Amino acid sequence: MPSLTASRTWQALQEKSAQFQTPEFSLSALFDGADRFEQFSLNHGELLFDYSKNLIDAEVLSLLVQLAEERGLGQATAAMFSGAMINETENRPAHHIALRIPPDFQTNAEVAEVLFKLDMVVGAIHSGTWTGHTGEAITDIVNIGIGGSDLGPAMVSEALTHLHVASQKVHFVSNVDPVHMELTLRGLNPATTLFIIASKSFTTAETLANANLARAWLLEADCAASDLNKHFVAVSSNVSAAVKFGIDADNVFPMWDWVGGRYSLWSAIGLPIALAIGAEKFNELLAGAHSMDRHFAEAPLNANMPVIKAMLDIWYSEFFNTRSFAVVPYSQSLDQLPDYLQQLSMESLGKCVTKAGEPTPTNTGAVIWGTPGTNGQHSYFQLLHQGTTVVPVDFIAIANSNASIGAEQHDLLLSNCLAQSLALMEGKKNPEEPHRESTGNRPSNTWLLNELSPFALGSLLALFEHEVYVQSIIWDINAFDQWGVELGKTLAKSMQGALTDPAQQQNLDASSRGLIKQIKSWNKQEQT
């Protein structure tokens, strides 16, 4: 692929960026004259994307779209939708979009079969026909997984709490710290608890450790080993390992190598979502994602939400040296969305070599972080307004609250969201009291949903997935592998041995040996 930084479009963007970084520049002045909001906002269904408060003009937008075209985005998008082998380092497709194709158009028999099986299991549990070892109906479901097997399902389940069924409660355990499992099991009845073990390989260390704790908890509660299958289902490609653990083969949902963990909530990994909100609502989530898939595939680049969002992030990363982006949902229901997007973006884009194995010539992935508003206003917003580092912000707001109380309070929430984006843009001059001055010219996007429905949430999440893919195409990196994660896993295995066997500590560095020595010293104190 031709050099990214040597292209005339890249150089034109470099020159253009200087205009937005002069002492005289005023972002709010760009709103004078023509209707900037109409020019720099998009609608798709009941999702509004306002990107008018960015450091851009029509020429910048045109150049960014031109750069995307030059980097082969059109061909790359077609390749993903066709199921081509776009995950080159692992020799597999990345075809998660196939999981949300409507049933009438679904051509993948395996996907259709899994969705049918998911509907059957959800129906059996909700109706009470699936019972535990004492014959009692299931009341609690505990999902045991980590990474994409936890973050997506947990986030969506919390976001749609207002739609949860009354007959069951869904819980999530991810951390290998036994405290997480202990606190989750506290108050649960083993006879009415079902565990979902979500691990593609069924070898994930943290997940298996927690699964063994769950198994021991059931056995200690007089559940016979032969009845464990009544309390476990699995989502895994390793059926034999799941069966060896004690899970009936019929209770194992398959996973496919063409679905990456951070893109897997649309698969059987989404079983806890379906159990929380019902199979019908889960299908609405898939439908919303499919709607955004079609928008991404069909809308022209200059009117394409994922493309414009991705190119804005490229604009700031490369020409303003931005290394951090904040996601601030003004919705407590979306509390876990920043964590989910953190994995989606940073695990996908945290790469330092191109697809050809050459060092990347530019910045790539940045730090994604955030919390719900208005909480953030009382912690890190000080830095957003007056700090020396400019952090672009994605504000997310819901026009109609899912709360049954406090209509006026929801207006207060929305007013804070709108006011913060305005304050970041306009700032406040105060030369006589410089400590009170805010420079303004701080960019932000605002995403406005009509309501927090499964369809709208599915559409929003698919948008962010496609945004990440677009960025990977511009940078010529593979968004679908995560080899950097593997090194830590490998070292953790040897470190675990060193914690119990002094002979294995000899080849460790001085820092690791010193930390182990202190750990063992304090372990002895606890035991006496």
XYZ file of N, CA and C in Angstrom, residues 181-406:
678
model
N -16.317 -13.715 42.623
C -17.242 -14.846 42.653
C -17.943 -14.942 43.996
N -17.195 -14.741 45.059
C -17.777 -14.860 46.397
C -18.918 -13.864 46.590
N -18.705 -12.616 46.192
C -19.738 -11.595 46.360
C -20.943 -11.875 45.469
N -20.691 -12.414 44.277
C -21.791 -12.707 43.360
C -22.659 -13.843 43.883
N -22.025 -14.882 44.439
C -22.775 -16.041 44.925
C -23.486 -15.778 46.242
N -23.056 -14.747 46.943
C -23.661 -14.446 48.242
C -25.158 -14.168 48.061
N -25.975 -14.929 48.714
C -27.420 -14.736 48.623
C -28.092 -15.556 47.537
N -27.309 -16.219 46.679
C -27.911 -17.055 45.638
C -28.154 -18.468 46.164
N -29.136 -19.123 45.580
C -29.490 -20.491 45.953
C -28.906 -21.451 44.922
N -28.009 -22.355 45.321
C -27.427 -23.283 44.351
C -28.477 -24.075 43.571
N -29.575 -24.391 44.200
C -30.601 -25.216 43.550
C -31.291 -24.486 42.404
N -31.218 -23.138 42.383
C -31.943 -22.376 41.358
C -31.012 -21.472 40.549
N -29.720 -21.810 40.538
C -28.724 -20.998 39.832
C -28.192 -21.746 38.611
N -28.119 -21.047 37.501
C -27.552 -21.592 36.261
C -26.314 -20.796 35.902
N -25.234 -21.487 35.555
C -23.994 -20.838 35.148
C -23.802 -20.965 33.636
N -23.367 -19.867 33.030
C -22.961 -19.876 31.623
C -21.445 -19.730 31.597
N -20.751 -20.730 31.073
C -19.295 -20.654 30.947
C -18.987 -20.202 29.516
N -18.509 -18.987 29.372
C -18.279 -18.392 28.056
C -16.786 -18.321 27.779
N -16.304 -19.265 26.990
C -14.890 -19.314 26.637
C -14.752 -20.058 25.318
N -14.298 -19.364 24.292
C -14.195 -19.992 22.977
C -13.340 -21.257 23.032
N -12.194 -21.181 23.703
C -11.262 -22.313 23.761
C -11.534 -23.254 24.913
N -12.310 -22.817 25.889
C -12.526 -23.500 27.159
C -11.197 -23.780 27.866
N -10.249 -22.877 27.628
C -8.957 -22.969 28.320
C -8.575 -21.641 28.969
N -9.413 -20.608 28.843
C -9.102 -19.310 29.423
C -8.911 -19.451 30.934
N -7.729 -19.098 31.406
C -7.360 -19.387 32.796
C -8.343 -18.787 33.797
N -8.661 -17.497 33.637
C -9.532 -16.832 34.602
C -10.928 -17.454 34.602
N -11.438 -17.726 33.402
C -12.792 -18.280 33.291
C -12.869 -19.677 33.882
N -11.868 -20.514 33.606
C -11.883 -21.872 34.154
C -11.727 -21.876 35.669
N -10.915 -20.959 36.184
C -10.760 -20.878 37.649
C -12.101 -20.551 38.308
N -12.824 -19.607 37.743
C -14.127 -19.253 38.302
C -15.157 -20.352 38.066
N -15.060 -21.041 36.927
C -15.977 -22.154 36.658
C -15.775 -23.271 37.682
N -14.534 -23.522 38.060
C -14.265 -24.545 39.067
C -14.800 -24.144 40.439
N -14.736 -22.832 40.744
C -15.338 -22.369 41.997
C -16.845 -22.601 41.978
N -17.462 -22.331 40.843
C -18.908 -22.534 40.717
C -19.257 -24.016 40.853
N -18.469 -24.852 40.236
C -18.698 -26.301 40.296
C -18.584 -26.791 41.743
N -17.550 -26.345 42.444
C -17.367 -26.756 43.839
C -18.517 -26.266 44.711
N -19.003 -25.065 44.440
C -20.121 -24.480 45.198
C -21.369 -25.347 45.055
N -21.623 -25.830 43.842
C -22.786 -26.683 43.617
C -22.622 -28.047 44.284
N -21.436 -28.632 44.162
C -21.202 -29.950 44.764
C -21.311 -29.887 46.280
N -20.846 -28.784 46.868
C -20.934 -28.616 48.320
C -22.385 -28.448 48.769
N -23.248 -28.069 47.818
C -24.672 -27.885 48.141
C -25.477 -29.141 47.810
N -24.782 -30.278 47.764
C -25.421 -31.582 47.550
C -25.981 -31.769 46.152
N -25.424 -31.072 45.198
C -25.761 -31.346 43.796
C -24.863 -32.484 43.325
N -25.437 -33.571 42.893
C -24.653 -34.709 42.415
C -23.917 -34.341 41.133
N -22.768 -34.946 40.944
C -21.990 -34.665 39.741
C -22.801 -34.939 38.484
N -23.667 -35.937 38.543
C -24.491 -36.287 37.388
C -25.567 -35.245 37.099
N -25.819 -34.355 38.049
C -26.838 -33.309 37.868
C -26.241 -31.951 37.521
N -24.918 -31.868 37.416
C -24.290 -30.585 37.119
C -24.773 -29.999 35.796
N -25.111 -30.890 34.844
C -25.546 -30.397 33.540
C -26.827 -29.572 33.640
N -27.563 -29.713 34.735
C -28.778 -28.915 34.931
C -28.454 -27.486 35.362
N -27.189 -27.262 35.719
C -26.795 -25.952 36.232
C -25.699 -25.286 35.393
N -25.342 -25.908 34.287
C -24.291 -25.333 33.442
C -24.676 -25.384 31.970
N -24.413 -24.298 31.281
C -24.354 -24.297 29.818
C -23.030 -23.643 29.459
N -22.599 -23.852 28.248
C -21.322 -23.275 27.814
C -21.470 -22.687 26.429
N -20.644 -21.683 26.152
C -20.489 -21.136 24.807
C -19.025 -21.319 24.463
N -18.743 -22.277 23.584
C -17.358 -22.654 23.323
C -17.254 -23.445 22.021
N -16.089 -23.378 21.409
C -15.804 -24.219 20.249
C -15.170 -25.540 20.667
N -14.823 -25.658 21.944
C -14.167 -26.864 22.464
C -15.202 -27.705 23.231
N -16.037 -28.416 22.478
C -17.132 -29.165 23.084
C -16.607 -30.264 24.005
N -15.547 -30.953 23.602
C -15.036 -32.067 24.410
C -14.571 -31.592 25.781
N -13.922 -30.426 25.848
C -13.472 -29.903 27.140
C -14.654 -29.522 28.016
N -15.702 -28.970 27.403
C -16.892 -28.607 28.167
C -17.579 -29.852 28.717
N -17.642 -30.902 27.904
C -18.256 -32.153 28.351
C -17.444 -32.770 29.481
N -16.129 -32.735 29.361
C -15.254 -33.265 30.412
C -15.461 -32.521 31.722
N -15.779 -31.227 31.623
C -16.022 -30.419 32.817
C -17.315 -30.839 33.512
N -18.243 -31.386 32.735
C -19.516 -31.801 33.318
C -20.727 -31.187 32.657
N -20.539 -30.589 31.484
C -21.629 -29.934 30.771
C -22.108 -30.849 29.646
N -23.399 -31.061 29.570
C -23.961 -31.903 28.522
C -23.674 -31.276 27.161
N -23.321 -32.104 26.184
C -22.991 -31.606 24.848
C -24.136 -30.805 24.250
N -25.381 -31.177 24.584
C -26.533 -30.443 24.070
C -26.639 -29.047 24.670
N -25.926 -28.813 25.768
C -25.953 -27.507 26.433
C -24.773 -26.626 26.034
N -24.045 -27.035 25.013
C -22.899 -26.253 24.546
C -23.279 -25.528 23.254
N -23.194 -24.198 23.292
C -23.425 -23.381 22.098
C -22.096 -23.199 21.368
N -22.083 -23.364 20.069
C -20.812 -23.236 19.345
C -20.371 -21.790 19.174
N -19.058 -21.610 19.007
C -18.471 -20.349 18.582
C -17.618 -20.634 17.352
N -17.425 -19.609 16.550
C -16.689 -19.792 15.305
C -15.456 -18.907 15.292
N -14.413 -19.362 14.602
C -13.168 -18.605 14.624
C -13.272 -17.297 13.857
N -14.339 -17.121 13.067
C -14.506 -15.863 12.326
C -15.240 -14.784 13.143
N -15.485 -15.079 14.423
C -16.076 -14.080 15.330
C -15.088 -13.792 16.443
N -14.521 -12.607 16.449
C -13.592 -12.226 17.508
C -14.326 -11.947 18.809
N -13.626 -12.104 19.928
C -14.250 -11.937 21.233
C -14.931 -10.598 21.416
N -14.270 -9.511 21.009
C -14.838 -8.182 21.221
C -15.955 -7.847 20.244
N -16.227 -8.767 19.317
C -17.331 -8.596 18.361
C -18.383 -9.693 18.549
N -18.387 -10.338 19.709
C -19.136 -11.586 19.843
C -20.468 -11.474 20.567
N -20.851 -10.312 21.060
C -22.091 -10.239 21.830
C -23.313 -10.584 20.991
N -23.141 -10.523 19.650
C -24.237 -10.834 18.737
C -24.425 -12.346 18.566
N -23.492 -13.128 19.054
C -23.520 -14.583 18.932
C -24.153 -15.185 20.185
N -23.926 -16.477 20.401
C -24.419 -17.115 21.626
C -23.775 -16.531 22.876
N -22.680 -15.794 22.718
C -22.114 -15.049 23.854
C -23.164 -14.096 24.417
N -24.122 -13.715 23.587
C -25.211 -12.841 24.030
C -26.328 -13.569 24.752
N -26.146 -14.857 25.058
C -27.180 -15.609 25.775
C -27.630 -14.922 27.062
N -26.716 -14.400 27.901
C -27.198 -13.721 29.115
C -28.039 -12.473 28.806
N -27.765 -11.827 27.670
C -28.604 -10.691 27.272
C -30.008 -11.180 26.981
N -30.095 -12.251 26.178
C -31.408 -12.797 25.826
C -32.156 -13.284 27.061
N -31.433 -13.867 28.022
C -32.075 -14.315 29.260
C -32.546 -13.131 30.095
N -31.846 -12.013 29.989
C -32.223 -10.830 30.766
C -33.441 -10.124 30.180
N -33.495 -10.003 28.844
C -34.538 -9.171 28.215
C -35.503 -9.969 27.347
N -35.222 -11.255 27.134
C -36.078 -12.069 26.286
C -35.527 -12.179 24.872
N -35.833 -13.286 24.223
C -35.312 -13.543 22.881
C -35.817 -12.517 21.869
N -37.048 -12.080 22.010
C -37.600 -11.111 21.064
C -36.825 -9.798 21.116
N -36.543 -9.314 22.311
C -35.785 -8.071 22.450
C -34.342 -8.247 21.988
N -33.777 -9.438 22.214
C -32.424 -9.707 21.713
C -32.397 -9.626 20.199
N -33.427 -10.136 19.552
C -33.502 -10.040 18.096
C -33.628 -8.596 17.632
N -34.265 -7.751 18.439
C -34.340 -6.327 18.108
C -32.954 -5.684 18.181
N -32.148 -6.123 19.144
C -30.765 -5.647 19.239
C -30.004 -6.000 17.961
N -30.154 -7.233 17.503
C -29.505 -7.664 16.262
C -30.008 -6.849 15.079
N -31.295 -6.570 15.055
C -31.870 -5.816 13.945
C -31.315 -4.399 13.898
N -31.128 -3.792 15.060
C -30.542 -2.449 15.093
C -29.120 -2.446 14.561
N -28.354 -3.470 14.933
C -26.980 -3.573 14.429
C -26.979 -3.777 12.919
N -27.882 -4.619 12.423
C -27.963 -4.857 10.978
C -28.316 -3.578 10.233
N -29.189 -2.778 10.825
C -29.554 -1.507 10.201
C -28.325 -0.620 10.011
N -27.452 -0.573 11.028
C -26.227 0.220 10.899
C -25.257 -0.435 9.917
N -25.239 -1.762 9.852
C -24.410 -2.454 8.860
C -24.765 -1.989 7.454
N -26.074 -1.924 7.178
C -26.500 -1.514 5.843
C -26.138 -0.046 5.581
N -26.286 0.780 6.593
C -25.898 2.188 6.443
C -24.416 2.301 6.117
N -23.585 1.582 6.858
C -22.142 1.627 6.638
C -21.780 1.139 5.242
N -22.446 0.084 4.791
C -22.125 -0.500 3.488
C -22.631 0.338 2.323
N -23.724 1.075 2.533
C -24.411 1.701 1.404
C -24.346 3.222 1.360
N -24.211 3.884 2.497
C -24.225 5.350 2.500
C -22.940 5.888 1.879
N -23.005 6.979 1.127
C -21.772 7.590 0.614
C -20.863 7.997 1.766
N -19.579 7.999 1.523
C -18.621 8.227 2.604
C -18.836 9.564 3.298
N -19.256 10.575 2.568
C -19.423 11.897 3.176
C -20.730 12.030 3.941
N -21.535 10.956 3.965
C -22.772 10.950 4.745
C -22.876 9.643 5.522
N -21.738 9.113 5.904
C -21.650 7.800 6.529
C -21.171 7.966 7.967
N -22.024 7.664 8.921
C -21.701 7.924 10.329
C -20.404 7.264 10.795
N -20.218 5.951 10.607
C -18.969 5.344 11.091
C -17.739 5.911 10.409
N -17.861 6.229 9.125
C -16.714 6.755 8.383
C -16.331 8.136 8.901
N -17.304 9.005 9.062
C -16.995 10.362 9.524
C -16.451 10.336 10.950
N -17.053 9.523 11.820
C -16.538 9.414 13.196
C -15.090 8.930 13.189
N -14.792 7.925 12.369
C -13.428 7.388 12.310
C -12.457 8.424 11.779
N -12.849 9.133 10.739
C -11.938 10.094 10.125
C -11.702 11.303 11.033
N -12.690 11.666 11.841
C -12.470 12.731 12.828
C -11.424 12.304 13.850
N -11.497 11.051 14.289
C -10.495 10.562 15.240
C -9.112 10.502 14.597
N -9.049 10.125 13.337
C -7.778 10.157 12.601
C -7.250 11.588 12.539
N -8.121 12.515 12.244
C -7.775 13.939 12.154
C -7.095 14.419 13.437
N -7.687 14.087 14.582
C -7.112 14.544 15.849
C -5.861 13.747 16.235
N -5.887 12.447 15.998
C -4.723 11.626 16.365
C -3.478 12.041 15.604
N -3.636 12.308 14.324
C -2.466 12.533 13.471
C -2.046 13.992 13.348
N -3.001 14.895 13.353
C -2.664 16.291 13.062
C -2.759 17.208 14.282
N -3.262 16.678 15.390
C -3.300 17.423 16.647
C -2.608 16.635 17.766
N -2.029 15.478 17.401
C -1.313 14.608 18.330
C -2.159 14.256 19.554
N -3.435 13.995 19.322
C -4.347 13.609 20.394
C -4.142 12.140 20.737
N -3.920 11.836 21.996
C -3.671 10.461 22.400
C -4.731 9.931 23.360
N -5.826 10.683 23.494
C -6.850 10.286 24.457
C -8.202 10.821 23.997
N -9.225 9.975 24.064
C -10.592 10.368 23.705
C -11.524 9.960 24.844
N -12.423 10.850 25.216
C -13.360 10.569 26.309
C -14.737 10.222 25.754
N -15.368 9.234 26.368
C -16.746 8.857 26.052
C -17.575 9.128 27.298
N -18.543 10.032 27.171
C -19.308 10.462 28.345
C -20.802 10.295 28.060
N -21.369 9.159 28.434
C -22.810 8.975 28.244
C -23.601 9.652 29.357
N -24.523 10.517 28.986
C -25.410 11.124 29.975
C -26.606 10.193 30.169
N -26.271 9.024 30.670
C -27.241 7.965 30.946
C -26.577 6.989 31.889
N -27.123 6.842 33.080
C -26.549 5.894 34.030
C -26.644 4.470 33.501
N -27.642 4.219 32.665
C -27.803 2.883 32.088
C -26.614 2.498 31.226
N -25.904 3.479 30.681
C -24.744 3.221 29.824
C -23.435 3.325 30.607
N -23.512 3.062 31.894
C -22.355 3.147 32.781
C -21.164 2.346 32.261
N -21.414 1.167 31.691
C -20.322 0.292 31.269
C -19.918 0.493 29.805
N -20.572 1.408 29.108
C -20.239 1.619 27.699
C -18.796 2.062 27.482
N -18.251 3.003 28.276
C -16.838 3.367 28.056
C -15.880 2.184 28.191
N -16.124 1.291 29.146
C -15.266 0.116 29.297
C -15.360 -0.795 28.070
N -16.573 -0.972 27.576
C -16.769 -1.802 26.386
C -16.049 -1.203 25.178
N -16.191 0.104 24.983
C -15.547 0.759 23.847
C -14.031 0.807 24.023
N -13.584 0.834 25.252
C -12.149 0.803 25.532
C -11.533 -0.473 24.973
N -12.160 -1.615 25.256
C -11.635 -2.864 24.699
C -11.771 -2.897 23.184
N -12.939 -2.524 22.692
C -13.180 -2.563 21.245
C -12.124 -1.775 20.492
N -11.821 -0.582 20.954
C -10.877 0.283 20.252
C -9.426 -0.062 20.553
N -9.077 -0.170 21.822
C -7.665 -0.299 22.185
C -7.105 -1.678 21.869
N -7.926 -2.717 21.965
C -7.444 -4.046 21.601
C -7.361 -4.189 20.085
N -8.212 -3.453 19.367
C -8.209 -3.521 17.908
C -7.134 -2.642 17.289
N -6.934 -1.468 17.851
C -6.077 -0.462 17.204
C -4.746 -0.244 17.912
N -4.515 -0.949 19.001
C -3.237 -0.811 19.717
C -2.142 -1.615 19.037
N -1.777 -1.232 17.842
C -0.799 -1.959 17.028
C 0.320 -1.014 16.589
N 1.531 -1.541 16.500
C 2.681 -0.715 16.126
C 3.319 -1.165 14.818
N 2.732 -2.169 14.157
C 3.231 -2.596 12.847
C 2.062 -2.689 11.885
N 2.350 -2.501 10.609
C 1.338 -2.597 9.570
C 1.035 -4.059 9.261
N 0.104 -4.283 8.364
C -0.220 -5.653 7.953
C 0.989 -6.353 7.343
N 1.887 -5.577 6.760
C 3.092 -6.150 6.161
C 4.198 -6.365 7.181
N 3.957 -5.986 8.443
C 4.957 -6.178 9.491
C 5.950 -5.054 9.617
N 5.680 -3.940 8.938
C 6.567 -2.785 9.022
C 6.111 -1.844 10.134
N 7.034 -1.089 10.751
C 6.622 -0.125 11.783
C 5.622 0.883 11.215
N 4.588 1.186 11.978
C 3.613 2.172 11.520
C 4.266 3.550 11.491
N 4.010 4.326 10.438
C 4.672 5.629 10.309
C 3.993 6.731 11.109
N 2.852 6.429 11.741
C 2.073 7.456 12.431
C 1.593 6.919 13.774
N 0.892 7.770 14.509
C 0.152 7.296 15.669
C -0.897 6.281 15.221
N -1.256 5.353 16.098
C -2.401 4.482 15.825
C -3.387 4.635 16.983
N -3.760 3.543 17.637
C -4.800 3.614 18.661
C -4.477 4.557 19.803
N -5.533 5.146 20.358
C -5.401 6.065 21.490
C -6.109 5.484 22.708
N -5.987 6.155 23.830
C -6.640 5.738 25.072
C -8.106 6.176 25.027
N -9.004 5.220 25.274
C -10.438 5.498 25.337
C -10.882 5.344 26.791
N -11.588 6.336 27.297
C -11.971 6.290 28.703
C -13.208 7.156 28.917
N -13.808 7.055 30.086
C -14.943 7.910 30.398
C -15.807 7.317 31.498
N -16.776 8.111 31.921
C -17.772 7.701 32.910
C -19.077 8.408 32.547
N -20.180 8.015 33.173
C -21.428 8.734 32.899
C -21.371 10.179 33.376
N -22.065 11.063 32.642
C -22.342 12.390 33.175
C -23.601 12.265 34.027
N -23.757 13.035 35.052
C -22.986 14.225 35.352
C -21.822 13.950 36.314
N -21.609 12.684 36.668
C -20.537 12.355 37.614
C -19.197 12.924 37.176
N -18.888 12.762 35.895
C -17.601 13.212 35.385
C -17.366 14.698 35.528
N -18.453 15.465 35.557
C -18.315 16.915 35.700
C -17.681 17.296 37.033
N -17.779 16.398 37.997
C -17.251 16.682 39.333
C -15.928 15.968 39.583
N -15.285 15.506 38.488
C -13.965 14.900 38.641
C -13.044 15.371 37.523
N -13.087 14.764 36.352
C -12.083 15.037 35.311
C -12.465 16.147 34.334
N -13.682 16.703 34.437
C -14.062 17.766 33.506
C -13.209 19.024 33.683
N -12.643 19.187 34.859
C -11.719 20.294 35.060
C -10.601 20.235 34.027
N -10.034 19.050 33.826
C -8.966 18.899 32.838
C -9.489 19.117 31.419
N -10.698 18.647 31.143
C -11.253 18.825 29.800
C -11.387 20.298 29.452
N -11.740 21.113 30.429
C -11.970 22.532 30.162
C -10.700 23.377 30.226
N -9.808 23.085 31.176
C -8.663 23.975 31.387
C -7.310 23.280 31.317
N -7.279 21.996 31.090
C -6.017 21.291 31.039
C -5.205 21.638 29.798
N -3.940 21.308 29.822
C -3.059 21.606 28.691
C -3.213 20.590 27.559
N -3.867 19.475 27.837
C -4.101 18.447 26.822
C -5.540 18.541 26.335
N -5.714 18.646 25.030
C -7.056 18.686 24.456
C -7.550 17.256 24.258
N -8.704 16.945 24.847
C -9.295 15.608 24.771
C -10.647 15.723 24.065
N -10.780 15.256 22.835
C -12.095 15.249 22.189
C -13.067 14.367 22.972
N -14.320 14.785 23.007
C -15.323 14.101 23.818
C -16.480 13.629 22.939
N -16.933 12.414 23.198
C -18.182 11.923 22.620
C -19.246 11.960 23.706
N -20.172 12.906 23.591
C -21.317 12.958 24.494
C -22.425 12.082 23.919
N -23.072 11.298 24.780
C -24.175 10.440 24.356
C -25.369 10.750 25.253
N -26.486 11.088 24.636
C -27.667 11.474 25.406
C -28.900 10.746 24.872
N -29.870 10.563 25.761
C -31.116 9.883 25.433
C -32.252 10.905 25.586
N -32.997 11.151 24.515
C -34.044 12.181 24.565
C -35.155 11.810 25.527
N -35.559 10.542 25.516
C -36.649 10.078 26.372
C -36.116 9.087 27.399
N -36.285 9.426 28.661
C -35.743 8.611 29.744
C -36.469 7.281 29.860
N -35.754 6.254 30.287
C -36.369 4.971 30.584
C -36.767 4.872 32.064
N -36.585 5.971 32.807
C -36.986 5.989 34.222
C -38.482 6.260 34.329
N -39.098 5.732 35.350
C -40.528 5.947 35.565
C -40.792 7.123 36.486
N -39.734 7.747 36.976
C -39.875 8.896 37.874
C -38.961 10.022 37.374
N -39.178 11.221 37.886
C -38.231 12.313 37.702
C -38.107 12.861 36.294
